CSV table of C-alpha atoms in Angstrom, one decimal:
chain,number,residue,atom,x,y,z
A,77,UNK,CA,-47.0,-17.3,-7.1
A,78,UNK,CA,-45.1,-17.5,-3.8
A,79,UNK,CA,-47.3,-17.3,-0.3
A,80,UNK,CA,-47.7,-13.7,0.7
A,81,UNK,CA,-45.9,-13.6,4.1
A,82,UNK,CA,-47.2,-11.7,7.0
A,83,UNK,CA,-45.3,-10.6,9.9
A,84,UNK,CA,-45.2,-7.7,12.6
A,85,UNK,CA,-42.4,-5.9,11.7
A,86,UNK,CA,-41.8,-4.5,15.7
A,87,UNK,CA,-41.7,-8.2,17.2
A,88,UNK,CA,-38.1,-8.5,18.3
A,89,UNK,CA,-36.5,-11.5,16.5
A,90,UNK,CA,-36.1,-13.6,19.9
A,91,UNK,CA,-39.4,-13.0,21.3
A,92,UNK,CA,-41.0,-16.0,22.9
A,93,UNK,CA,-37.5,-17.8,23.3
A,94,UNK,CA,-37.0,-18.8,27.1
A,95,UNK,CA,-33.2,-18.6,28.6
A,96,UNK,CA,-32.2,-19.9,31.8
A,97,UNK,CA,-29.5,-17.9,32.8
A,98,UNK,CA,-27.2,-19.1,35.4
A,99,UNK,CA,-24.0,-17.2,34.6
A,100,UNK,CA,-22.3,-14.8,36.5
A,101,UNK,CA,-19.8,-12.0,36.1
A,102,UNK,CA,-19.3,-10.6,32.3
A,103,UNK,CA,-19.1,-13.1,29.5
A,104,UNK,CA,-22.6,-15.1,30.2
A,105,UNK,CA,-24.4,-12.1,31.5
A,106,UNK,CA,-23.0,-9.7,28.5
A,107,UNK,CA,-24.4,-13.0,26.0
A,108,UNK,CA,-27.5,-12.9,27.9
A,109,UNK,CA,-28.0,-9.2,27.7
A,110,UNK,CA,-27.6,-9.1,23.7
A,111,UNK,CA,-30.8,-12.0,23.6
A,112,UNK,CA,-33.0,-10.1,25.8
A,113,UNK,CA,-32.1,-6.9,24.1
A,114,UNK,CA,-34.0,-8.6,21.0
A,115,UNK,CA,-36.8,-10.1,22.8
A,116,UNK,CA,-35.6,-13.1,24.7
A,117,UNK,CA,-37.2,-14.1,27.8
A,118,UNK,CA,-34.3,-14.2,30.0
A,119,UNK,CA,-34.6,-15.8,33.5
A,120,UNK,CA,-31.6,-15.2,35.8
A,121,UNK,CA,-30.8,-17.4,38.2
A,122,UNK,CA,-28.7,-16.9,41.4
A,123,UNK,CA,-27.9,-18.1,44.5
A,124,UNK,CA,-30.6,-17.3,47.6
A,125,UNK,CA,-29.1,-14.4,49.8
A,126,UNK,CA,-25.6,-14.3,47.7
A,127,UNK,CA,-26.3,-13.5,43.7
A,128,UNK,CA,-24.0,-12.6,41.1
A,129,UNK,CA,-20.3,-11.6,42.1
A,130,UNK,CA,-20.7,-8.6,39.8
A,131,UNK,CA,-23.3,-7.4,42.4
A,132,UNK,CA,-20.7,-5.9,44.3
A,133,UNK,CA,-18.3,-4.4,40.9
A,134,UNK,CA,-17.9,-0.6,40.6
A,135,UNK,CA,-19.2,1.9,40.0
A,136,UNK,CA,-21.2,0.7,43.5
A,137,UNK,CA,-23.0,3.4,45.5
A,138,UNK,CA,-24.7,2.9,48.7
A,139,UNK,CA,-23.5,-0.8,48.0
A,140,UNK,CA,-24.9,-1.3,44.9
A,141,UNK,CA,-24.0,-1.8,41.2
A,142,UNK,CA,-24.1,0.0,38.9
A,143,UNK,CA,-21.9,-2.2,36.6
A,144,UNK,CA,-24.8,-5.2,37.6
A,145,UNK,CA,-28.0,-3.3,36.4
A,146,UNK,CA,-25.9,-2.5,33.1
A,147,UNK,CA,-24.8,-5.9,32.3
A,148,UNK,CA,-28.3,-7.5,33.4
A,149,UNK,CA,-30.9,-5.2,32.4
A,150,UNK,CA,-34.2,-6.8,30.4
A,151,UNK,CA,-34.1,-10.1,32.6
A,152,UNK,CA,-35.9,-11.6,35.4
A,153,UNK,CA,-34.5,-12.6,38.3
A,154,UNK,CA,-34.8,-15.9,40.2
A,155,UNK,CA,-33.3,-17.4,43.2
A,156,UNK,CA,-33.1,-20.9,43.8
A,157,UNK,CA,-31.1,-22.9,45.9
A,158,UNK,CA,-29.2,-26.4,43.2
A,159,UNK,CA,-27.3,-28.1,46.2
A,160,UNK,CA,-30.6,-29.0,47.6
A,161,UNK,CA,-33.1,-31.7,46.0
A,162,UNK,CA,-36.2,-29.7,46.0
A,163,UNK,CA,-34.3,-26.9,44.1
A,164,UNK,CA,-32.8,-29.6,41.2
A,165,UNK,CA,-36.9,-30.8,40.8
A,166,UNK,CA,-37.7,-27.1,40.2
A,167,UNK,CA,-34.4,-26.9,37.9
A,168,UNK,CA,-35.5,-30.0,35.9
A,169,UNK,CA,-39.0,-28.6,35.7
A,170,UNK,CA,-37.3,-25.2,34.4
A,171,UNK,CA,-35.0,-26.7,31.9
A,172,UNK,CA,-37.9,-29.0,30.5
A,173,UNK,CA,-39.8,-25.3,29.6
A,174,UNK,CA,-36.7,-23.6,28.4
A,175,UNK,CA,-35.1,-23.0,24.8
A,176,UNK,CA,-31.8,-22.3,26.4
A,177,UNK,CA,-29.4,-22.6,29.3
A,178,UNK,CA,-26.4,-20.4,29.6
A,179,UNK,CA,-23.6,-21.1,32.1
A,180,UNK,CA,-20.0,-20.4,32.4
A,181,UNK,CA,-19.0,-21.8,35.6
A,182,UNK,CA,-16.0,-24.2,36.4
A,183,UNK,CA,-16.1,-27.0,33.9
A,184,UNK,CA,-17.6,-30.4,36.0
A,185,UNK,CA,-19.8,-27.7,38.6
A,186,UNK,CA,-23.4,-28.9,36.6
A,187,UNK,CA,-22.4,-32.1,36.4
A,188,UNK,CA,-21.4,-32.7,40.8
A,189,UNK,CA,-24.5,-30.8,41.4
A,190,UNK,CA,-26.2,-33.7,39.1
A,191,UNK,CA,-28.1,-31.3,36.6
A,192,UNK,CA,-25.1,-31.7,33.6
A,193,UNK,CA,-25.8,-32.1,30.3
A,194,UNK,CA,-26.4,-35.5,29.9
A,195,UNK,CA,-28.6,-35.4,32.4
A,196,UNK,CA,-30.7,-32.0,31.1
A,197,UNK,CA,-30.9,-33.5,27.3
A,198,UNK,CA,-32.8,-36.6,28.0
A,199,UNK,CA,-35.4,-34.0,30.0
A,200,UNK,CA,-35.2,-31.9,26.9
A,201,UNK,CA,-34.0,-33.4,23.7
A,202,UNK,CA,-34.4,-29.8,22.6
A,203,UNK,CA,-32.6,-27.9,25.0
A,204,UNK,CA,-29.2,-25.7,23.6
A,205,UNK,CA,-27.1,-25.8,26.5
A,206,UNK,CA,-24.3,-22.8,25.9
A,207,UNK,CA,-21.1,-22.8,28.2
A,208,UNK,CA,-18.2,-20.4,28.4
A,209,UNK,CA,-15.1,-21.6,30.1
A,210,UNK,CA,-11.9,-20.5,30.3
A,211,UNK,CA,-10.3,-23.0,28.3
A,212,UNK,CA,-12.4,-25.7,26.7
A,213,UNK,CA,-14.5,-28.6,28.3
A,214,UNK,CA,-11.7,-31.2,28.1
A,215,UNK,CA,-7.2,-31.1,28.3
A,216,UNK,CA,-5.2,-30.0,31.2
A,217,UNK,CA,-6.4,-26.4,31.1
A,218,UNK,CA,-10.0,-27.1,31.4
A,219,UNK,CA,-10.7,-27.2,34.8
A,220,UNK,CA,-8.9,-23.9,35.7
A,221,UNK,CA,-10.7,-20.6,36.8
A,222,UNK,CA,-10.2,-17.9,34.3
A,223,UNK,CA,-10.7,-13.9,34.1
A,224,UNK,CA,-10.3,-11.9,31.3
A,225,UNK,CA,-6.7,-10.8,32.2
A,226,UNK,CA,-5.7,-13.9,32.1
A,227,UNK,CA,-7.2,-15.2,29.0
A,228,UNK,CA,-5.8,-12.2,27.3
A,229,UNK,CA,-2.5,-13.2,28.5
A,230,UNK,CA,-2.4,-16.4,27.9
A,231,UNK,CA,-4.4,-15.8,24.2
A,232,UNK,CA,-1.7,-14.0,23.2
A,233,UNK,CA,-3.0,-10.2,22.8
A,234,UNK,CA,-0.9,-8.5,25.6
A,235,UNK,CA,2.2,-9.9,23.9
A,236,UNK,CA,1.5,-7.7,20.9
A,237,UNK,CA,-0.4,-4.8,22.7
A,238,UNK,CA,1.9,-2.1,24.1
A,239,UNK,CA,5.2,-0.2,23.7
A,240,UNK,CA,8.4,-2.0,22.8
A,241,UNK,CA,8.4,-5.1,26.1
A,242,UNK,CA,5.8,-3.1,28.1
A,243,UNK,CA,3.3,-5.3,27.3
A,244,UNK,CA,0.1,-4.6,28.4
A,245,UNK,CA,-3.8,-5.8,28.2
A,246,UNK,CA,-6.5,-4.1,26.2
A,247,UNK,CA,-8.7,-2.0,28.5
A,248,UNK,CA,-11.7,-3.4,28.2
A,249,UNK,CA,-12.4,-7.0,29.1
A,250,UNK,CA,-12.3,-8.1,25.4
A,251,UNK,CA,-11.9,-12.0,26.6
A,252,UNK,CA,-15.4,-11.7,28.6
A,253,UNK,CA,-17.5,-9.4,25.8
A,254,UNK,CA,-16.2,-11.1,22.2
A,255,UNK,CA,-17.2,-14.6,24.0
A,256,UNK,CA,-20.3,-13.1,25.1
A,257,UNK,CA,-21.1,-12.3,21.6
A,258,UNK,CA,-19.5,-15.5,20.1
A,259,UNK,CA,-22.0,-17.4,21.9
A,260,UNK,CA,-25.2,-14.9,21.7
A,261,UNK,CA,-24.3,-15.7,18.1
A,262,UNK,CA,-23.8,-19.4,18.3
A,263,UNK,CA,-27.5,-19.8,19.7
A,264,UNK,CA,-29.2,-17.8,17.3
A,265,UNK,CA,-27.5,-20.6,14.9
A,266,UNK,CA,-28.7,-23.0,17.0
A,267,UNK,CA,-32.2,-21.4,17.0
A,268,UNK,CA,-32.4,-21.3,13.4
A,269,UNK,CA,-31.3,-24.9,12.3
A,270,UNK,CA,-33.8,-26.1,15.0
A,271,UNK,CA,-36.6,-24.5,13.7
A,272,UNK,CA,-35.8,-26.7,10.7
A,273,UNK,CA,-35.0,-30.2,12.4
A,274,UNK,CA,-36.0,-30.1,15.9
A,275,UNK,CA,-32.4,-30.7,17.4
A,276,UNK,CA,-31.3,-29.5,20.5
A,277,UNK,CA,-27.1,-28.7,20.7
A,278,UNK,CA,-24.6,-28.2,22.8
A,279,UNK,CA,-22.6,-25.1,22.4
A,280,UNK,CA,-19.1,-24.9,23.8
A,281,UNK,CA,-17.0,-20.9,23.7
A,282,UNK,CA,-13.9,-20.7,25.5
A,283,UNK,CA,-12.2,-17.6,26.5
A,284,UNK,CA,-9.2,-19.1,25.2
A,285,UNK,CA,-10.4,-19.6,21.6
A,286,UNK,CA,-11.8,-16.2,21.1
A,287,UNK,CA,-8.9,-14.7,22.1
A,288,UNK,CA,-6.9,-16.6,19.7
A,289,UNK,CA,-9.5,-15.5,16.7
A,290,UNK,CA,-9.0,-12.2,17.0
A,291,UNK,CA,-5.6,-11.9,17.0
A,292,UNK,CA,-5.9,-10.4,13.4
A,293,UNK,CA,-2.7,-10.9,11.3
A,294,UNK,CA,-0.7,-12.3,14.1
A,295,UNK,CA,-1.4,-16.4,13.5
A,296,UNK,CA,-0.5,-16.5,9.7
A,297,UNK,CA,2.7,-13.6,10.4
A,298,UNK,CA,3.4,-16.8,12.5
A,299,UNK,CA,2.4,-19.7,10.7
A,300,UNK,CA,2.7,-18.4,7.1
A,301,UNK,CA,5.4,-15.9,7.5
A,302,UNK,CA,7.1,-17.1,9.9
A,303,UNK,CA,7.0,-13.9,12.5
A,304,UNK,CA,6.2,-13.6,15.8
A,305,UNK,CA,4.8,-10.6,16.3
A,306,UNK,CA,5.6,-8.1,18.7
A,307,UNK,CA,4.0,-4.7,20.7
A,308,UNK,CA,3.9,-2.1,17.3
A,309,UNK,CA,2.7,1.1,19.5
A,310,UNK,CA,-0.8,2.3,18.2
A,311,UNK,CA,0.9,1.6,14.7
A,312,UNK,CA,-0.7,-1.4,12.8
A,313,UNK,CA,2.0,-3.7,11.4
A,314,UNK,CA,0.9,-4.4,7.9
A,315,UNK,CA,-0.7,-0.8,6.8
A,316,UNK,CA,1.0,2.6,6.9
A,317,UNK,CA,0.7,5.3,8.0
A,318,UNK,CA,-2.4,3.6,9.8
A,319,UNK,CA,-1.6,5.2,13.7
A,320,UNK,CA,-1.5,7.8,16.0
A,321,UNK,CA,0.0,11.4,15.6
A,322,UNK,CA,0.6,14.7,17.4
A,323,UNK,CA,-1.5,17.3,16.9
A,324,UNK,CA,-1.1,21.0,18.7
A,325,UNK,CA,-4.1,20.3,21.1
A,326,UNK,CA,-4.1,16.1,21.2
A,327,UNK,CA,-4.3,13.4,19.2
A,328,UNK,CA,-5.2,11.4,16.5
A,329,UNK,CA,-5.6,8.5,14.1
A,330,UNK,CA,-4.9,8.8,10.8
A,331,UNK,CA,-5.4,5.2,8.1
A,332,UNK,CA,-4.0,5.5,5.1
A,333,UNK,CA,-5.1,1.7,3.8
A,334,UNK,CA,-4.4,2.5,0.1
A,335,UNK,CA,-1.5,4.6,-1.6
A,336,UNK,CA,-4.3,6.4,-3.2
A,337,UNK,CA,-5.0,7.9,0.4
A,338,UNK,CA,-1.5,8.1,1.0
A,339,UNK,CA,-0.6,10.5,-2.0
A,340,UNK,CA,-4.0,12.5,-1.0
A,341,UNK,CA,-2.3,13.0,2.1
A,342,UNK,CA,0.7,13.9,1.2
A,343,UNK,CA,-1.3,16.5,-0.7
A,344,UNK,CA,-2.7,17.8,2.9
A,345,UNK,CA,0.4,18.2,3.8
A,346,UNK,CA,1.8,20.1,1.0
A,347,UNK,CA,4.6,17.5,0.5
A,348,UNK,CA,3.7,15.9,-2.7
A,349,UNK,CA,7.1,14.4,-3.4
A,350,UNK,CA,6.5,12.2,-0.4
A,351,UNK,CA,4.6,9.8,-2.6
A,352,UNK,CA,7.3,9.7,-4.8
A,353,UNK,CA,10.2,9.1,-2.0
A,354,UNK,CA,11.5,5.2,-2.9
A,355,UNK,CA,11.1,5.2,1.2
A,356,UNK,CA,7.3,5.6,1.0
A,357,UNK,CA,6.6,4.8,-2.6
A,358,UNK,CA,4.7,1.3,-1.9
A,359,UNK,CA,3.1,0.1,1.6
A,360,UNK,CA,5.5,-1.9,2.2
A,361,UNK,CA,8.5,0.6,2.0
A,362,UNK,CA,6.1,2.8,4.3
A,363,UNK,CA,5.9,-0.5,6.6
A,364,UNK,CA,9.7,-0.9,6.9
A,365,UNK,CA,10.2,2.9,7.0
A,366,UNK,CA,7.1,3.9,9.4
A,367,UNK,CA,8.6,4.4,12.9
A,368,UNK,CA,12.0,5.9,12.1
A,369,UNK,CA,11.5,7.9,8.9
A,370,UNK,CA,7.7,8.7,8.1
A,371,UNK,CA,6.4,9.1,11.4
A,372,UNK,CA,8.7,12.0,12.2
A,373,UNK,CA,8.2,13.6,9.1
A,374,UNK,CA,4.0,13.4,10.0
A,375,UNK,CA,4.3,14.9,13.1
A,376,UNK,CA,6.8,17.5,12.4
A,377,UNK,CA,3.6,18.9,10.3
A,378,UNK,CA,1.0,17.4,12.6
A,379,UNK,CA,2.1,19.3,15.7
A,380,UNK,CA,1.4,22.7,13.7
A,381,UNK,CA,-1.8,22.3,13.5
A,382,UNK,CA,-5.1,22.0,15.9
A,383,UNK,CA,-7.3,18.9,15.8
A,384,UNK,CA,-10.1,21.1,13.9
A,385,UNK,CA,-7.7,22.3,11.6
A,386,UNK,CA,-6.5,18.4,10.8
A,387,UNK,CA,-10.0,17.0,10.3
A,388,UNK,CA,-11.6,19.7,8.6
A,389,UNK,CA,-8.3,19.3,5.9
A,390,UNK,CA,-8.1,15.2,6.1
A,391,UNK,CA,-11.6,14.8,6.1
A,392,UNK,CA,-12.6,16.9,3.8
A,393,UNK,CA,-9.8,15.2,1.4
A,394,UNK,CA,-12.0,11.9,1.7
A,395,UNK,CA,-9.0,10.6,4.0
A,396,UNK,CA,-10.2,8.6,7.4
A,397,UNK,CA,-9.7,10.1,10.6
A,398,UNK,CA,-10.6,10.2,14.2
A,399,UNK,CA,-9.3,11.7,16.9
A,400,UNK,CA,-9.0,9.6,20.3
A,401,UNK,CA,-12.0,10.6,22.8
A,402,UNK,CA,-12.6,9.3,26.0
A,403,UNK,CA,-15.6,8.4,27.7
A,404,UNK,CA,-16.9,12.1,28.6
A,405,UNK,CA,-16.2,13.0,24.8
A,406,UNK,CA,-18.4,10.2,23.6
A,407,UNK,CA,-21.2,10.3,26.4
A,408,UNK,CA,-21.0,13.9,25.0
A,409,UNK,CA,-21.0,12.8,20.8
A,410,UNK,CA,-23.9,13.9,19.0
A,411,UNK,CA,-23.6,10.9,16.6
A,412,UNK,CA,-23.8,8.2,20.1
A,413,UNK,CA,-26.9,10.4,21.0
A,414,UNK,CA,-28.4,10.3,17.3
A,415,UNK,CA,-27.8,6.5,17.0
A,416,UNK,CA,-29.5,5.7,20.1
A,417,UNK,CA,-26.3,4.0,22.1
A,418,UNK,CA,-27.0,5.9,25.8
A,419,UNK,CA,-30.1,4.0,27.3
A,420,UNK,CA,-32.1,5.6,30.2
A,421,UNK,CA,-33.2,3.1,32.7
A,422,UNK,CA,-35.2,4.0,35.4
A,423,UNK,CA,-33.8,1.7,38.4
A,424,UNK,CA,-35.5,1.2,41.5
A,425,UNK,CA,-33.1,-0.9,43.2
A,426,UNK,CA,-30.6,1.8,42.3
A,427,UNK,CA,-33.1,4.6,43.3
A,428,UNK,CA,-32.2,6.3,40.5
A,429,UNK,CA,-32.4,6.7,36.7
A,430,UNK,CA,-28.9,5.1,35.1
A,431,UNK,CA,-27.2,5.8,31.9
A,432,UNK,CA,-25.7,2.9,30.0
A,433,UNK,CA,-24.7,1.7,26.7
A,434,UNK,CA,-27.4,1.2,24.2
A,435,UNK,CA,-27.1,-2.1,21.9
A,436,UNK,CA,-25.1,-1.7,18.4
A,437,UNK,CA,-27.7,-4.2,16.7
A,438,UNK,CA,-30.2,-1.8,15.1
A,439,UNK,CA,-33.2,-4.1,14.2
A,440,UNK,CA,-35.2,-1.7,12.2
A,441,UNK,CA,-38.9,-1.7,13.1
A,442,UNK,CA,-38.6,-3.0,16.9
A,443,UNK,CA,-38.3,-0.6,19.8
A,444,UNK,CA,-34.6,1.0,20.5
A,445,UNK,CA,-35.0,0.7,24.3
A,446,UNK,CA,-34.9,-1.2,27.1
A,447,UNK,CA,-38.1,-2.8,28.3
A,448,UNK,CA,-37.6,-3.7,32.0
A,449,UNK,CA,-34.3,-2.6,34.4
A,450,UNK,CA,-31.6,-5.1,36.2
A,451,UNK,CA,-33.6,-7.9,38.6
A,452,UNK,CA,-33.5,-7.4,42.5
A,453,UNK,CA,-32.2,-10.9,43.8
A,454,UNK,CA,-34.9,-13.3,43.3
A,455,UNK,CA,-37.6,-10.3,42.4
A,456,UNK,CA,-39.4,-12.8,40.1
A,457,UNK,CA,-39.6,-15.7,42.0
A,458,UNK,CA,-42.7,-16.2,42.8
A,459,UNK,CA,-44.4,-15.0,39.6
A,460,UNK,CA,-41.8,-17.4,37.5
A,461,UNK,CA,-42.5,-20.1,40.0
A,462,UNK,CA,-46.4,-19.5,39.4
A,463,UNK,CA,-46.7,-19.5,35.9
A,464,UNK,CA,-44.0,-21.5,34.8
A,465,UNK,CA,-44.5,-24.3,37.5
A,466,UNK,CA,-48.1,-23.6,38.7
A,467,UNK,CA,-47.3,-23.2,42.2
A,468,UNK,CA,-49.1,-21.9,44.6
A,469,UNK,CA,-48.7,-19.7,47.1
A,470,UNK,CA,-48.2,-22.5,50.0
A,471,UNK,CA,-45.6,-24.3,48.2
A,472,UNK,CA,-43.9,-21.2,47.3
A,473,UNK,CA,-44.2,-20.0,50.9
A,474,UNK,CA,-42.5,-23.4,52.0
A,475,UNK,CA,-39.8,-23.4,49.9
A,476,UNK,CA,-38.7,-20.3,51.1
A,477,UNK,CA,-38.9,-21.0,54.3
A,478,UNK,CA,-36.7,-23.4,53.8
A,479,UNK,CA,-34.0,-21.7,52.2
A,480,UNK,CA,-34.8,-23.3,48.5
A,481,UNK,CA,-35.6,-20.0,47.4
């Protein structure tokens, strides 16, 4: 018989795991968040009397961020100043506590200020050092800046997001948050195999890469088809109908992915010889014929009716469906309220309570909430500097006085 385990089912899965976080902007900070969401100890670590860029990011009232105390909420913030020596010997001291370091700056910035890799692994052999660059850690790219515009041009999404050549980016900063959660990923596999052999790693995400991943069908159109693909609309380029329509009062998706749903919705629409056109009788005629020939016929029906009227009818034939909300509508959604994804946070840098997006991992048993709200700059100095470090009031006095803190 097996070793009856015993556990507490409400300890988030990270808890007790120690993060230095020196990233700034979106992609470290969003990676961050995800680890102190589930229980991570995350330190965040800025500049004295400058901080984060994304301090200054709208929404900003009265000069401060909103966007910040979203993007950084659960961690504890420290300043400390790495182009002087002092500050490096309390860096070192740091890193030799830690379980992980997180930075995206300019590839070579660690290593001029003298606290690279190299230099961190030999003070701890255990250490998982996670950077996000723009383009990789070596080639001609590497040592350029990048922002999430440009990595999604240069990826290759905005050259098949749009309308015919009106290319255009995906509204969201989809560069900056799928790298995020690469790499919030990539050290929980780094986590796990070191419980089991004691090996520290170094993690490397580029913005580059993860735009290139998620490209969907596009590489093998390419590589195995030999397409390049090209802006499609809302419509996808392998499935239809799977796109937006006209209805009376908005609009809609509607995702055939089968010709089972297709003939169920040609049911819907009371056209039942539509499954049986040679136009739209496999996915691929409906492929060939989808802009010019079934689309038309959709919304010619579409338009007719009100968005209630089409889900309670496409819906209720088991066919998926969603109609295309904005923000207000989902801030608003009774199903974003039931599963928890608006969090409360009671800000006093802010001076008031803020209202941001929950997390999407649901660890069943632990707490749905978040513990602690977005650090002042430096608001935990002294107390990380006291137990982490042991020092004491003198010292810490001192090194603020001169400017390490």
């Amino acid at each position: 018989m097996s070793e009856k385990i015993t556990h507490d089912i409400t300890e988030k899965p990270l808890s007790g795991v120690v993060v230095l976080d020196l990233s700034q902007a979106y992609a470290g900070p969003f990676c961050t968040m995800h680890m102190a969401d589930m229980g991570a100890t995350v330190i965040k670590l800025e500049v004295p009397g400058k901080g984060d860029q994304s301090r200054t990011w709208a929404p900003v009232k009265n000069g401060k961020s909103g966007y910040f105390s979203y993007i950084n909420r659960n961690k504890f913030g420290l300043s400390l100043n790495l182009k002087s020596e002092e500050g490096k010997e309390l860096f070192k001291k740091l890193v030799a506590k830690a379980d992980v370091l997180v930075e995206n700056f300019r590839v070579g910035t660690m290593e001029k200020l003298g606290v690279g890799y190299d230099v961190l692994k030999e003070i701890n052999p255990k250490l998982i050092y996670a950077q996000i660059t723009g383009f990789g850690l070596e080639g001609e790219l590497a040592s350029r800046p990048c922002y999430d515009p440009v990595a999604q041009a240069m990826g290759g999404i905005m050259s098949i997001t749009g309308f015919g050549d009106q290319y255009t980016k995906v509204g969201p900063a989809i560069g900056d948050s799928f790298s995020g959660t690469y790499m919030s990923a990539a050290i929980a596999m780094a986590l796990f195999q070191r419980e089991r052999t004691g090996m520290g790693r170094r993690i490397d995400v580029s913005m580059l890469d993860t735009i290139f991943s998620i490209l969907d069908s596009a590489v093998v159109e390419y590589t195995y088809g030999g397409n390049v693909s090209k802006p499609n609309g809302n419509a996808d380029l392998s499935i239809s109908p799977f796109d937006s329509f006209k209805a009376k009062d908005g609009m809609f998706i509607l995702a055939c992915g089968s010709d089972k749903f297709f003939r169920s919705f040609c049911e819907v629409m009371g056209q039942p010889e539509l499954a049986e056109d040679p136009r739209f009788v496999t996915n691929s005629d409906r492929v060939a014929n989808h802009n010019t020939q079934l689309k038309p016929i959709i919304e010619a029906w579409s338009v007719q009716h009100t968005l209630d009227e089409l889900e309670e009818a496409i819906v209720g034939a088991g066919i998926p469906f969603g109609r295309i909300q904005n923000v207000k509508d989902l801030c608003e959604m009774e199903t974003i309220k039931q599963r928890n994804m608006l969090w409360e946070i009671d800000d006093p840098f802010l001076g008031e309570t803020i209202t941001v997006p929950g997390t999407p991992i649901k660890m069943h048993g632990c707490e749905d909430a978040p513990e602690r709200p977005a650090p002042m700059l430096g608001q935990h100095t002294n107390e990380i500097l006291k137990e982490n470090l042991g020092l004491s009031d003198e010292e810490i006095a001192e090194l603020k006085k001169n400017g390490i803190i």
